[in-house]
Each structure stands twice: as structure tokens, then as C-alpha cells.
Coordinates of C-alpha atoms in Angstrom, one line a residue:
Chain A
X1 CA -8.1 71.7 -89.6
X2 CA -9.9 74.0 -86.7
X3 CA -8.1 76.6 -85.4
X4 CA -7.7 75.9 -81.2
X5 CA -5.8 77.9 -78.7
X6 CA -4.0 75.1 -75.7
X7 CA -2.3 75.4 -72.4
X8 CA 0.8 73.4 -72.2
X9 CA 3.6 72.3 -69.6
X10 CA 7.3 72.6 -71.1
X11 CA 10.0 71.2 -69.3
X12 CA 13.3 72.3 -70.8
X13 CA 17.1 71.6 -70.4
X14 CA 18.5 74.6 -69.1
X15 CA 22.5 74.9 -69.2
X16 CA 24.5 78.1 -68.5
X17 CA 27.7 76.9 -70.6
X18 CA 29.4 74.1 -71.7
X19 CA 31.0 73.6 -68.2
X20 CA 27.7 74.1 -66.1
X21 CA 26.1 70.5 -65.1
X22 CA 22.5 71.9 -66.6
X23 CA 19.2 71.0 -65.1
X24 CA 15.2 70.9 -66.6
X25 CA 13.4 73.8 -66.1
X26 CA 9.4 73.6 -65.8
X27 CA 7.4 76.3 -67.7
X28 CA 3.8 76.5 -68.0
X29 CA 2.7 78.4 -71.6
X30 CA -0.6 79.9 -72.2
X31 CA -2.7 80.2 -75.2
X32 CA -0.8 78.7 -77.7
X33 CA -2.3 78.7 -81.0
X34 CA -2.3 75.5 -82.8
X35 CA -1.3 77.8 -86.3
X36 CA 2.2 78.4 -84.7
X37 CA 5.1 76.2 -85.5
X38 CA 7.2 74.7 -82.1
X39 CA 9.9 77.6 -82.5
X40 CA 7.4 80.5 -82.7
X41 CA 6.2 78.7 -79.2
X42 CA 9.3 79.1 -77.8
X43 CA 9.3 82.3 -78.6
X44 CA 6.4 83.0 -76.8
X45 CA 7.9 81.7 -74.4
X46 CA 10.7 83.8 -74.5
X47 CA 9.5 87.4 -74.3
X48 CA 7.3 85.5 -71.2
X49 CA 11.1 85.1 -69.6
X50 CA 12.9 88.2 -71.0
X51 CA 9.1 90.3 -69.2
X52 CA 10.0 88.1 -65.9
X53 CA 13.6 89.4 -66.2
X54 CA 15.0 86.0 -66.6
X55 CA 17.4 84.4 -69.1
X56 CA 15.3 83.6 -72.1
X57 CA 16.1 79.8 -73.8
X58 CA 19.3 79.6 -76.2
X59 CA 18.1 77.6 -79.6
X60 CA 19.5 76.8 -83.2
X61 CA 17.4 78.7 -85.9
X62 CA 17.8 80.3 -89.0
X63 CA 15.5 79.9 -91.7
X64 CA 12.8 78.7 -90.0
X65 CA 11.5 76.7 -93.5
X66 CA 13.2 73.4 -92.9
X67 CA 16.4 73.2 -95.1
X68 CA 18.9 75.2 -93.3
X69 CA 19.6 72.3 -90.7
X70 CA 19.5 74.5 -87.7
X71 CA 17.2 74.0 -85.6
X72 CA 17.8 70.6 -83.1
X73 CA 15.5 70.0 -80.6
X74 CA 15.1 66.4 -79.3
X75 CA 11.2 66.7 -78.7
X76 CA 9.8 63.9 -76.4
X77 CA 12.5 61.5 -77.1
X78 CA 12.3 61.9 -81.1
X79 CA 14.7 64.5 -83.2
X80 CA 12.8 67.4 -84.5
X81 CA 9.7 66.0 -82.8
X82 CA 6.7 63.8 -83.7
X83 CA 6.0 64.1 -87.5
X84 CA 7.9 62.2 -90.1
X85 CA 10.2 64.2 -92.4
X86 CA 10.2 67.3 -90.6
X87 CA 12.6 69.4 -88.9
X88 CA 11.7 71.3 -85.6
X89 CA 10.8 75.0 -87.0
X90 CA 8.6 72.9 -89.6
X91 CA 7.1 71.3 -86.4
X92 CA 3.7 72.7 -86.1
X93 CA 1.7 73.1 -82.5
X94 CA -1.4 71.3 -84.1
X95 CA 0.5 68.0 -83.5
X96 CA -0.2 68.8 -79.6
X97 CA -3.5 68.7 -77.5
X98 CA -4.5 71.5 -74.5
X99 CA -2.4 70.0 -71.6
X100 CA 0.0 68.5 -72.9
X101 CA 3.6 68.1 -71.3
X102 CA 6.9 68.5 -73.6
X103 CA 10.2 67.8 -73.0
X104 CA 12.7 69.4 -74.8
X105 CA 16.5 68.2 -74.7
X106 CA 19.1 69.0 -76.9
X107 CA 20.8 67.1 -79.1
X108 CA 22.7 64.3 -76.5
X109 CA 26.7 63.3 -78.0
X110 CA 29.9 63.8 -77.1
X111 CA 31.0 64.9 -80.7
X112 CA 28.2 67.4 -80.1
X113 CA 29.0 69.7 -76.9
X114 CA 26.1 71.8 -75.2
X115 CA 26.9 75.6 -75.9
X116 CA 24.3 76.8 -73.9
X117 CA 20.3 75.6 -73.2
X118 CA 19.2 73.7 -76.1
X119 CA 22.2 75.1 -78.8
X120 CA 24.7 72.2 -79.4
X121 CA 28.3 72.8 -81.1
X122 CA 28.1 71.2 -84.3
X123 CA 31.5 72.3 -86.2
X124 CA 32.5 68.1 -86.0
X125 CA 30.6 68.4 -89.3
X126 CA 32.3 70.6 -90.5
X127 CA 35.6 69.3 -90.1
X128 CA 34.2 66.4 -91.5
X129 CA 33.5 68.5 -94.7
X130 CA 36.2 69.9 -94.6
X131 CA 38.4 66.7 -94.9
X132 CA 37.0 65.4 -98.3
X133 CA 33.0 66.8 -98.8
X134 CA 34.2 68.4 -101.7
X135 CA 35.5 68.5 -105.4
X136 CA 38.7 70.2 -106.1
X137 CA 38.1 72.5 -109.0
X138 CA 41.5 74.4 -109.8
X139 CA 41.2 77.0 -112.5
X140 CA 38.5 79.0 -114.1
X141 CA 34.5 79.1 -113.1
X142 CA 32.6 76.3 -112.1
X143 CA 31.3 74.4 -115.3
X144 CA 27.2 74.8 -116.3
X145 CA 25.5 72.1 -114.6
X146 CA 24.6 70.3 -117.4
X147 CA 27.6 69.8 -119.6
X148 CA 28.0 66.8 -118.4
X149 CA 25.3 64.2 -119.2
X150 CA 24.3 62.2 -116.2
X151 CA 21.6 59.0 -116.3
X152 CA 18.4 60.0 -114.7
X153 CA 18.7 57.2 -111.9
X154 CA 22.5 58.4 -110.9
X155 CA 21.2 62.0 -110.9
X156 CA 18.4 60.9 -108.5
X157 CA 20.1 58.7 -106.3
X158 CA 22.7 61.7 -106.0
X159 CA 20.4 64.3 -105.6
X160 CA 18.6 62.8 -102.5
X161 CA 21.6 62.1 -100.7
X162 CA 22.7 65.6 -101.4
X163 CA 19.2 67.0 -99.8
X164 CA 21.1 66.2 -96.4
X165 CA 20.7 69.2 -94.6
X166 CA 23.8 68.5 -92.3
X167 CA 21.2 68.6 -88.8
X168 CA 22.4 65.9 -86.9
X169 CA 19.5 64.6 -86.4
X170 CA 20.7 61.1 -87.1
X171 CA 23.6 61.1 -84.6
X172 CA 20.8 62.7 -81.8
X173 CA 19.0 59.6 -82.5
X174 CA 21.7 56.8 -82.8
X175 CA 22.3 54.9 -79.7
X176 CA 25.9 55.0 -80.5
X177 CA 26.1 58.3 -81.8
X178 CA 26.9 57.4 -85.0
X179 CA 27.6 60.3 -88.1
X180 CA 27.5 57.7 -90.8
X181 CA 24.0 58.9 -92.4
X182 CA 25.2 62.0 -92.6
X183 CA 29.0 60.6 -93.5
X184 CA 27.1 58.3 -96.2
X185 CA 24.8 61.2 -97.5
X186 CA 27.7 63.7 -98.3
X187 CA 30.3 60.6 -99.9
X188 CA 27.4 59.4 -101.3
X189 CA 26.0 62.3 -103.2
X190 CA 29.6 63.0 -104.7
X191 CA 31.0 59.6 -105.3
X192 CA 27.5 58.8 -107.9
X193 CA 28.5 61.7 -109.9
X194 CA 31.5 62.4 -112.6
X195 CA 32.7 65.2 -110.7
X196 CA 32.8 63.6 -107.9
X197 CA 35.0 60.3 -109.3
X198 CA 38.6 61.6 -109.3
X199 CA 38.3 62.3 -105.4
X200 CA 36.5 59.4 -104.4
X201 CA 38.6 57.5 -102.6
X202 CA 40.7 59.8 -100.6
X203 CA 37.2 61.2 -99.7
X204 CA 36.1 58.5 -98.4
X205 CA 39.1 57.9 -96.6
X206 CA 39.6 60.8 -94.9
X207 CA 36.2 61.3 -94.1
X208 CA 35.6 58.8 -91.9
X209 CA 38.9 59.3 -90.7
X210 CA 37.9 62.9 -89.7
X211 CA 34.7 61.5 -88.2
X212 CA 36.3 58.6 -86.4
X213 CA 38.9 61.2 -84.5
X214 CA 35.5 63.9 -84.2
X215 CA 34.5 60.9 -81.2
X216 CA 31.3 59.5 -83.1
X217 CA 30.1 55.9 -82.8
X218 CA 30.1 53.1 -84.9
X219 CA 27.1 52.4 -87.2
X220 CA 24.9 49.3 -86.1
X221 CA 23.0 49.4 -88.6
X222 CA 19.6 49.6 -86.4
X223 CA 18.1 52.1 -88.7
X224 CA 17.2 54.9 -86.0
X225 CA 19.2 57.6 -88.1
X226 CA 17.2 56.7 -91.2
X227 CA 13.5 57.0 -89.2
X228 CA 14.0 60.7 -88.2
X229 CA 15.9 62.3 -90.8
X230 CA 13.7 65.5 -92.0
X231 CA 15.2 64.7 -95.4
X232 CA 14.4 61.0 -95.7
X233 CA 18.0 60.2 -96.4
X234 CA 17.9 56.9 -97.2
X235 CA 20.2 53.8 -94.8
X236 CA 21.2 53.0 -98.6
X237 CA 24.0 55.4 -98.2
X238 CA 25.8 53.8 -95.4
X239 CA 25.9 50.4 -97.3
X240 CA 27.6 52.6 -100.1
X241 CA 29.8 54.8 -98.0
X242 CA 31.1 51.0 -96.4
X243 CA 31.7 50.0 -99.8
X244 CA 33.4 52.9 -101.2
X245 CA 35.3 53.1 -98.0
X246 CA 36.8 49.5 -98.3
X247 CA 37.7 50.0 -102.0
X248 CA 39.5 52.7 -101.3
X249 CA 41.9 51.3 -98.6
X250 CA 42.4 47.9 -100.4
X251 CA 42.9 49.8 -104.1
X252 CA 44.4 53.1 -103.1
X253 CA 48.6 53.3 -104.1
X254 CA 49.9 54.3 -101.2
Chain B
X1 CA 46.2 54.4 -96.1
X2 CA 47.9 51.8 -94.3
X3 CA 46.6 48.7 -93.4
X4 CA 46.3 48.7 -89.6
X5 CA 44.7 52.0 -90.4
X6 CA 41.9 50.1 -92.6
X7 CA 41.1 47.5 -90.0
X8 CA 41.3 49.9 -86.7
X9 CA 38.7 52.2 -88.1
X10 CA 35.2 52.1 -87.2
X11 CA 33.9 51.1 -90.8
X12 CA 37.1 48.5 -90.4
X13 CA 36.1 47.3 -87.4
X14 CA 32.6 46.8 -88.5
X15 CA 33.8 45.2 -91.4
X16 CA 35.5 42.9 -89.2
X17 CA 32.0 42.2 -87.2
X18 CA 30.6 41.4 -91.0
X19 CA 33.3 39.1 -92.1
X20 CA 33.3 37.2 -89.3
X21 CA 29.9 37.2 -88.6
X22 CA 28.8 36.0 -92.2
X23 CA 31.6 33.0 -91.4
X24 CA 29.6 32.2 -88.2
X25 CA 26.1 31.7 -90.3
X26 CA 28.0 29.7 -92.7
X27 CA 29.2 27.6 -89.8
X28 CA 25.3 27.4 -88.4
X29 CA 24.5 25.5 -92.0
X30 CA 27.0 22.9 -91.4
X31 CA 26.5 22.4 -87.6
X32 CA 22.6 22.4 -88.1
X33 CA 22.6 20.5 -90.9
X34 CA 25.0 17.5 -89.3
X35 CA 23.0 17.6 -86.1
X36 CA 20.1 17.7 -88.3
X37 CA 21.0 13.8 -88.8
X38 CA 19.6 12.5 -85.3
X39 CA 16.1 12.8 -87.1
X40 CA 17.3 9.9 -89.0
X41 CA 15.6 7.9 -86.6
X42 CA 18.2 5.0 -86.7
X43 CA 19.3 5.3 -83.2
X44 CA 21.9 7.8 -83.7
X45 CA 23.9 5.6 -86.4
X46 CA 24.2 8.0 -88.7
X47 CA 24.8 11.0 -86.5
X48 CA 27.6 9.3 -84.4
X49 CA 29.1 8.2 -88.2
X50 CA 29.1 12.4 -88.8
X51 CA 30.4 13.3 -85.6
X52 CA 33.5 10.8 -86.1
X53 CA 34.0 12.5 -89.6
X54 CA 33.9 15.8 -87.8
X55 CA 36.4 14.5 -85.0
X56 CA 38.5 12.7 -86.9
X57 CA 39.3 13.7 -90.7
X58 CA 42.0 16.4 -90.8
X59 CA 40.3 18.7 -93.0
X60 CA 37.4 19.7 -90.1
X61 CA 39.7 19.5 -87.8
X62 CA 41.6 22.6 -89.1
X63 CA 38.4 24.8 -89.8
X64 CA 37.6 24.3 -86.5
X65 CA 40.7 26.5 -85.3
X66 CA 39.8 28.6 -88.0
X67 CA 35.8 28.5 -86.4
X68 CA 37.3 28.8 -82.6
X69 CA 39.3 32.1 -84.2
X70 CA 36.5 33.2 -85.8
X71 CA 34.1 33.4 -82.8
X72 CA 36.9 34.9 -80.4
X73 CA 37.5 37.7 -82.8
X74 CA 33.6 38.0 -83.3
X75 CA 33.2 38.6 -79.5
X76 CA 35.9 40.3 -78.8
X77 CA 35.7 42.6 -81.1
X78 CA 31.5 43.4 -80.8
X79 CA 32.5 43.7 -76.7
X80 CA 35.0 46.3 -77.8
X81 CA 32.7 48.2 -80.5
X82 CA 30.0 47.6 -77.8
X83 CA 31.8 49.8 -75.1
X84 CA 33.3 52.6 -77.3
X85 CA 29.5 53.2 -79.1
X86 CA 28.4 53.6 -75.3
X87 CA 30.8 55.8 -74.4
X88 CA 30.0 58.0 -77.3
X89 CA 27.4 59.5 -75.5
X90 CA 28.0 60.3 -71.9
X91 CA 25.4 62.2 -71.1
X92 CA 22.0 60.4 -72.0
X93 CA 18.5 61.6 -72.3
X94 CA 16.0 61.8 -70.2
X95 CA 13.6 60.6 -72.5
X96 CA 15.1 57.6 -74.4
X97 CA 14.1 57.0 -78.3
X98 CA 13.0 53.6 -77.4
X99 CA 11.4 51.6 -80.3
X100 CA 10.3 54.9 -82.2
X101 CA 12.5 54.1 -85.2
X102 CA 14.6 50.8 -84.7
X103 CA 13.8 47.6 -83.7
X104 CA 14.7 46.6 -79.8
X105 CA 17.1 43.7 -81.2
X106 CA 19.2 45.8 -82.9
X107 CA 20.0 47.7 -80.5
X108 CA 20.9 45.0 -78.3
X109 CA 23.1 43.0 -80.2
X110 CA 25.4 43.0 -77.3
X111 CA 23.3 41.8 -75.1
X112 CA 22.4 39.3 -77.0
X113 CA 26.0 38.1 -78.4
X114 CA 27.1 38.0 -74.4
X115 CA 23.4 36.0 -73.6
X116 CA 24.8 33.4 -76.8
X117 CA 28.8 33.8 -75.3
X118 CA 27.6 32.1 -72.1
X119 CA 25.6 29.1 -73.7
X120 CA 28.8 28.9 -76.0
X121 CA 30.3 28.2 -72.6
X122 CA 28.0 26.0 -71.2
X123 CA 27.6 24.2 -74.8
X124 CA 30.9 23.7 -75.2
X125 CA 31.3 22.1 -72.0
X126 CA 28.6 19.7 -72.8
X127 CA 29.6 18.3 -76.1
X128 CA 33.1 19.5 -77.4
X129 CA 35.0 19.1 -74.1
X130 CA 33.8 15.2 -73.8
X131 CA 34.1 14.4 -77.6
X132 CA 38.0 16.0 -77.7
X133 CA 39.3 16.0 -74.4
X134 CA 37.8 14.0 -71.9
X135 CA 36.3 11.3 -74.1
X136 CA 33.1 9.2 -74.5
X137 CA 31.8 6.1 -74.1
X138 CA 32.0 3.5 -77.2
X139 CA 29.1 2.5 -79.4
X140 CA 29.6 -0.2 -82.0
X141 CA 28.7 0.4 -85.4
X142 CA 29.2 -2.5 -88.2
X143 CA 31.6 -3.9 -85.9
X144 CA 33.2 -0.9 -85.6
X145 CA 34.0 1.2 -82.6
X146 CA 32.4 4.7 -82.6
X147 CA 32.2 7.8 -80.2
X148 CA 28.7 7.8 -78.8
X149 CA 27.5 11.5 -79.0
X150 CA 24.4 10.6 -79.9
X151 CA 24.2 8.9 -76.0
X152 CA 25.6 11.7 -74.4
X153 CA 23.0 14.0 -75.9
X154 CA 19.8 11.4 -75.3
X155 CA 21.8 11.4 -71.6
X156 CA 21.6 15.3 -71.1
X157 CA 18.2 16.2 -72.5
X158 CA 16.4 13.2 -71.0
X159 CA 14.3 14.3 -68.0
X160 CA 16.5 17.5 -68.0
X161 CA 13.7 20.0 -68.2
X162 CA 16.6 22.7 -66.9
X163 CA 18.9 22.1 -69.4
X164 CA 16.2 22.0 -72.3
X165 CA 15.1 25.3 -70.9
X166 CA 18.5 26.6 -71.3
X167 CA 19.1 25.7 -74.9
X168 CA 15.6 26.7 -76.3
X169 CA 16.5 30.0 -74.7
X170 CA 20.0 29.9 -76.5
X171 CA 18.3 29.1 -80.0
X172 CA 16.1 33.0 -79.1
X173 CA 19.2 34.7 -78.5
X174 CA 20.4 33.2 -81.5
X175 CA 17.4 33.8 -83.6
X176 CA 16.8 37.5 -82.3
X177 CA 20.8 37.6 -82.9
X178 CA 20.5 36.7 -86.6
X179 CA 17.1 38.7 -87.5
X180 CA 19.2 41.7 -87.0
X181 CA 23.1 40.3 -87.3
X182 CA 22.4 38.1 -90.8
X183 CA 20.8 41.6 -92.8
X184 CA 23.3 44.0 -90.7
X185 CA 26.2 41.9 -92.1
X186 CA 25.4 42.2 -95.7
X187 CA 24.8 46.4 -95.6
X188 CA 28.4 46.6 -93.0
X189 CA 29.9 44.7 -96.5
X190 CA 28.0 47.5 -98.8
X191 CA 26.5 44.2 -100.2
X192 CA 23.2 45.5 -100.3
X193 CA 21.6 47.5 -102.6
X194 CA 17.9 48.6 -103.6
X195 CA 18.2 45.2 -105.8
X196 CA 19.4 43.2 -103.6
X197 CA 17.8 44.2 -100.3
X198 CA 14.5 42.3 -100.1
X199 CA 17.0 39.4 -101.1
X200 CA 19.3 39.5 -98.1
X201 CA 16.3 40.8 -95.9
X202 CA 14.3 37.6 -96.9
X203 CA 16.8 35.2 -96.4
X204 CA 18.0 36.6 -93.4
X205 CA 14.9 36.1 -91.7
X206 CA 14.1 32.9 -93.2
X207 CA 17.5 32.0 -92.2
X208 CA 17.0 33.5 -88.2
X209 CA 13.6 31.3 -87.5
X210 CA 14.5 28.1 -89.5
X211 CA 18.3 27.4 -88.0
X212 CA 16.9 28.5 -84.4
X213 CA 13.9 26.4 -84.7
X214 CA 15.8 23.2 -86.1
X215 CA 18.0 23.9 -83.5
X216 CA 15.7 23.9 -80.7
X217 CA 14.1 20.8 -81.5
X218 CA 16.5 19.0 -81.4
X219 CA 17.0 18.9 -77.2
X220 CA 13.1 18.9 -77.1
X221 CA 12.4 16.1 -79.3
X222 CA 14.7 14.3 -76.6
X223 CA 13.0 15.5 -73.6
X224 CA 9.7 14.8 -74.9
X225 CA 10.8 11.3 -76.2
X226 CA 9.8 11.8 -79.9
X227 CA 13.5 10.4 -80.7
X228 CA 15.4 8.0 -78.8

């Protein structure tokens, strides 16, 4: 594709702290090249504001190659922007014409509170994780990967529910601010292996439990989560994390 | 986990929403199919003969708490699920997602569900109030005194363009209700897997356009006088 240089109009959510009632912000940017990806544009835009002596825009970011789950911008009213599969830092500038407008919002949930700008607090899934995302392995190392055999299918199925990058994409994009992708992904990927079979049902358990008290919605099964996730996790793992969720309250002892 | 605990969750509510909702479509065969009998074209002999079935023999008679139960947990429920979801997100966005990613029925299941609560009202008040309560006028059949339903339907959708209007809007609430409510169901259940999807997908929209359009025929084959 042809290397072009663009003038664009960003309009971003500016918000001193969590207690400040926050506000757009219009900045015009100049001679963007359409090689940069949308965080290296802000950026840009960033030594522009820190030059002007003003207060340069707060953002997620760490690896900037799409699998740390950082980065959340809610780009023109998608998650991570335009493309399909893709997180914002992965978000490249071609996808944008000379004159374009974008509006950049942050992530938008209760169980998500604004830190500052465009940087939301996502620790909910965290504690989430923390109440069951796990195996509990007591003693010694943790075995070689492949000492125990797995069918090729289970592995799969286990391994692309495990590519969830924990962004939060999918509750930005839920009209009730659902977790339950992201719930689904993490039960999911543990509850199709071995290691993860012992656990199971307290997982499942307390981890909608966790996410329940963390304030997000239920699922309506409308899909939204499913059509922006940079990881292509698929809806499949609600449908299992509502079955193994069932099973455990009507089998567990106690 | 204790049980209150199961059902007050969210995945127990939904479940809730699921069970009750699958109940609801089963319900849909049996009313559809019985009403399906005034295109017998016998002058509503056979259908008044169902109704009286459905009035009189004990067994209906006790589903139909179990169906009035159903429905009132249904809504009551989806208004309650409805209003917490919303409140999970005060503040909104400026830009709104919109139809990038999910279909505009399925995200307004509760407007929908409230559009079909109020022609459950009106409905009601048309045919079960007069058939239980209030009564209707006799027909006789064999010699035999019947309820005549089948004259108090021919009676409201006659040269009643507005009420014809009303219902053939109820049976697209219903339908855009079920394209999303009928699949929905089945994944809330963790029924559905990569086997079974195209399955419960199929027959959920099969299911959504055929009961609807049987539905809505019925009060416009009236109007238009193709039955009488």
C-alpha cells in the first residue's frame, strides 16, 4: 500500500481523576503518516501538548504488539477501533483518510472506573482471577507440558480460549457491560483440560460470583463481545461457562 | 453454594429467563396449533370443540396456572435483569456501538417483551376474560351447547381494521422476540455447542417467522373475509 501523510481532527475524553466530571477535547494533528500505528499518533500528539505546556493524554500501553491487553481505546464507537481482530496499538493510521475526525473514549462501565483521560481501572479482572482462574498446584515444580496427553480438539478448543488477553474489550462493547466473554474464556480454557478438572466447579462458582459482586451486567447473549474481541474468542465459551456454572451449583456437596 | 445463591446470580437469573422462556415457545405450539383449527373451514365446529377441551378438562386447566406463572416470572424477571444491565453502565458513550457487532433485536429484548406485555393485556381481555369470567354466547353443536369463541373472534376482527393492525403488530414483536429469544435460550442453558448450533439457530428462526406468520393470519383472514 502507498505510503500517504493526512491531517486529522481528534476529539478526545479528557478527565483529570476519577472524581472530575471529564469533558472532549478537540485536537487537530498534522502530518500523520499512514505507516504509524494509532498509539504512535497519539504520541505525536503528545510531545505537540507536552511543547504547548499542557497535560499530555493518559493511555493503557505496554507492548505495543497486541497480546499484552493494554491498550483500550473505544475508537469511533468500536473497541480497539475499525479492523477486525485487532487491538488499538495493532491499529494502524492506514485505516484512516486526510480529514478525518476520531473520537476516542475510554472504555465506558461502572466495573471499569476512569483513572485519568483515556486509562480505565481494570483490577475487577483481577479479582476475578483471583477467585478461581487458576489451578492449585501444592508441592514441587510445575509438571512438563506434555506429560499429560490431551486430544488435539480439547487442546485447541483450550488453547483459543486461553489466547484471551484479559482487555476488556468485550465488556466496552456489551450494552450491559457484561464480563462473561472474558469470564467464559478463562473457565473455559481451564475446565477443557485435566489440570484444570479437580477445580472446576468451585471455579466456576466463585468466579461469577467475584464478577457478579465486581458490578458487571448480565450476558444477553447479543454477540457484541464476540464481534470485537482482538483475540477472536469465540461466544462458544459463554454457553460453556453457563453450563459448567449450573453443574456445579446443582452437583457441588455443600 | 446454596440454592438462593444459584438462582439470584446473574447466570441464575438468566437461567431463569431460559427455562421459562423455552416453556413460553412450547406453549406457542399448542396455542398456534389449536387456533390453527379455524382454517378447518367448518364454521368454527372444530375450533369451538378445542376451546371447550381447553376450558373445560382439568388437565389444561392446571397448566394454565402453571402458563400464567410462567409468563409473570418471564416478565418480571427480564424487567428486573433489564434495569440492573442498564445500570451497569452509567456513564454512556458518546458514540454508541449501534449495529457494528449485534443485531438491533437483541439488544432490545426489553422493549420488545414490554411491546408483547401490553398485547398480552389487551389479548387477554379479548378472549380469556370472556371465555372464563364473563362468559359467551352459546352455539349448538350436535345438539350440544358449546362456547362460541369462534363468534367472538369473527365479531372482533370483522371490519376492525384497528384491532387487526394491533395484533399483526403483536405477531412482529413476537417474531423479532423469538429470532433472538428462541437461539438466546438454548446458549443461556449451555445447550449449544459447535454441533448443535446451526440446529438451534435453524429452528429458531424457522420457528420465529412460521408461529408469527400463522399467527397473524389468522385475524387477517377474518378481516379480509377469507374465513367466516
Amino acid at each position: 500500500m502507498q505510503h500517504y501523510n493526512m491531517n486529522l481532527t481528534l476529539k478526545v475524553w479528557r478527565q483529570k481523576n476519577a472524581a472530575d466530571k471529564g469533558h472532549f477535547e478537540t485536537y487537530p494533528v498534522k502530518n500523520i503518516s499512514s505507516e504509524m500505528s494509532f498509539l504512535e499518533m497519539i504520541d505525536v500528539l503528545n510531545e505537540q501538548l507536552i511543547k504547548e505546556g499542557k497535560e499530555p493524554i493518559a493511555f493503557d500501553h505496554d507492548c505495543r504488539e497486541g497480546i499484552c491487553g493494554m491498550c483500550s481505546m473505544y475508537i469511533n464507537g468500536r473497541p480497539h477501533g475499525p479492523w477486525q481482530h485487532n487491538t488499538t496499538c495493532q491499529l494502524h493510521m492506514r485505516a484512516y483518510q486526510d480529514g478525518d475526525t476520531i473520537v476516542v473514549e475510554p472504555w465506558r462501565a461502572n466495573a471499569f472506573p476512569v483513572v485519568k483521560d483515556l486509562m480505565v481501572d481494570r483490577s475487577a479482572f483481577d479479582r476475578i482471577i483471583q477467585a478461581g482462574g487458576y489451578i492449585s498446584v501444592n508441592t514441587g515444580n510445575a509438571v512438563d507440558a506434555n506429560a499429560t496427553p490431551i486430544e488435539k480438539d480439547k487442546a485447541d478448543d483450550a488453547f483459543a480460549a486461553a489466547a484471551c488477553i484479559g482487555c476488556g474489550a468485550c465488556v466496552a462493547a456489551c450494552k450491559n457491560s457484561s464480563a462473561m466473554l472474558f469470564v467464559g474464556a478463562k473457565v473455559s480454557h481451564l475446565a477443557l483440560l485435566p489440570q484444570g478438572s479437580p477445580e472446576r466447579k468451585s471455579r466456576a462458582v466463585n468466579m461469577v460470583a467475584q464478577m457478579d459482586k465486581e458490578g458487571f451486567g448480565a450476558c444477553t447473549n447479543t454477540g457484541a463481545c464476540e464481534a470485537v474481541c482482538p483475540k477472536g474468542i469465540s461466544i462458544e465459551n459463554i454457553a460453556r461457562l453457563n453450563r459448567e456454572y449450573m453443574m456445579a451449583g446443582l452437583t457441588e456437596d455443600k | 453454594m446454596k440454592w438462593s445463591e444459584l438462582f439470584t446470580s446473574s447466570v441464575g437469573k438468566k437461567w431463569i429467563m431460559g427455562l421459562t422462556g423455552i416453556f413460553l415457545v412450547l406453549f406457542l405450539i399448542v396455542h398456534v396449533g389449536l387456533n390453527a383449527c379455524i382454517f378447518a373451514m367448518d364454521g368454527g365446529v372444530m375450533f369451538n370443540k378445542a376451546a371447550h377441551f381447553m376450558g373445560s378438562n382439568a388437565v389444561p386447566r392446571i397448566l394454565e396456572i402453571g402458563l400464567f406463572a410462567g409468563i409473570l416470572l418471564h416478565i418480571v424477571q427480564g424487567w428486573s435483569l433489564e434495569l440492573s444491565n442498564r445500570a451497569a453502565r452509567k456513564k454512556g458513550y458518546a458514540i454508541p456501538m449501534g449495529n457494528k457487532g449485534s443485531k438491533w433485536y437483541s439488544r432490545s429484548m426489553g422493549l420488545l417483551g414490554t411491546l408483547l406485555f401490553l398485547f398480552l393485556v389487551m389479548h387477554i381481555a379479548h378472549f380469556w376474560v370472556p371465555s372464563r369470567i364473563t362468559g359467551l354466547d352459546p352455539v349448538l353443536i350436535d345438539g350440544k351447547e358449546f362456547h362460541n369463541l369462534y363468534g367472538e373472534m369473527l365479531q372482533l376482527f370483522q371490519g376492525n381494521l384497528l384491532v387487526v393492525i394491533l395484533y399483526v403488530l403483536g405477531c412482529f414483536a413476537l417474531a423479532w422476540h423469538l429470532l433472538h429469544g428462541f437461539q438466546s435460550a438454548f446458549r443461556t442453558l449451555g445447550l449449544t455447542n459447535n454441533r448443535y448450533l446451526i440446529l438451534v439457530e435453524g429452528a429458531g428462526a424457522l420457528f420465529s417467522i412460521l408461529v408469527p406468520l400463522v399467527f397473524a393470519l389468522m385475524p387477517i383472514s377474518m378481516y379480509m373475509g377469507w374465513i367466516k
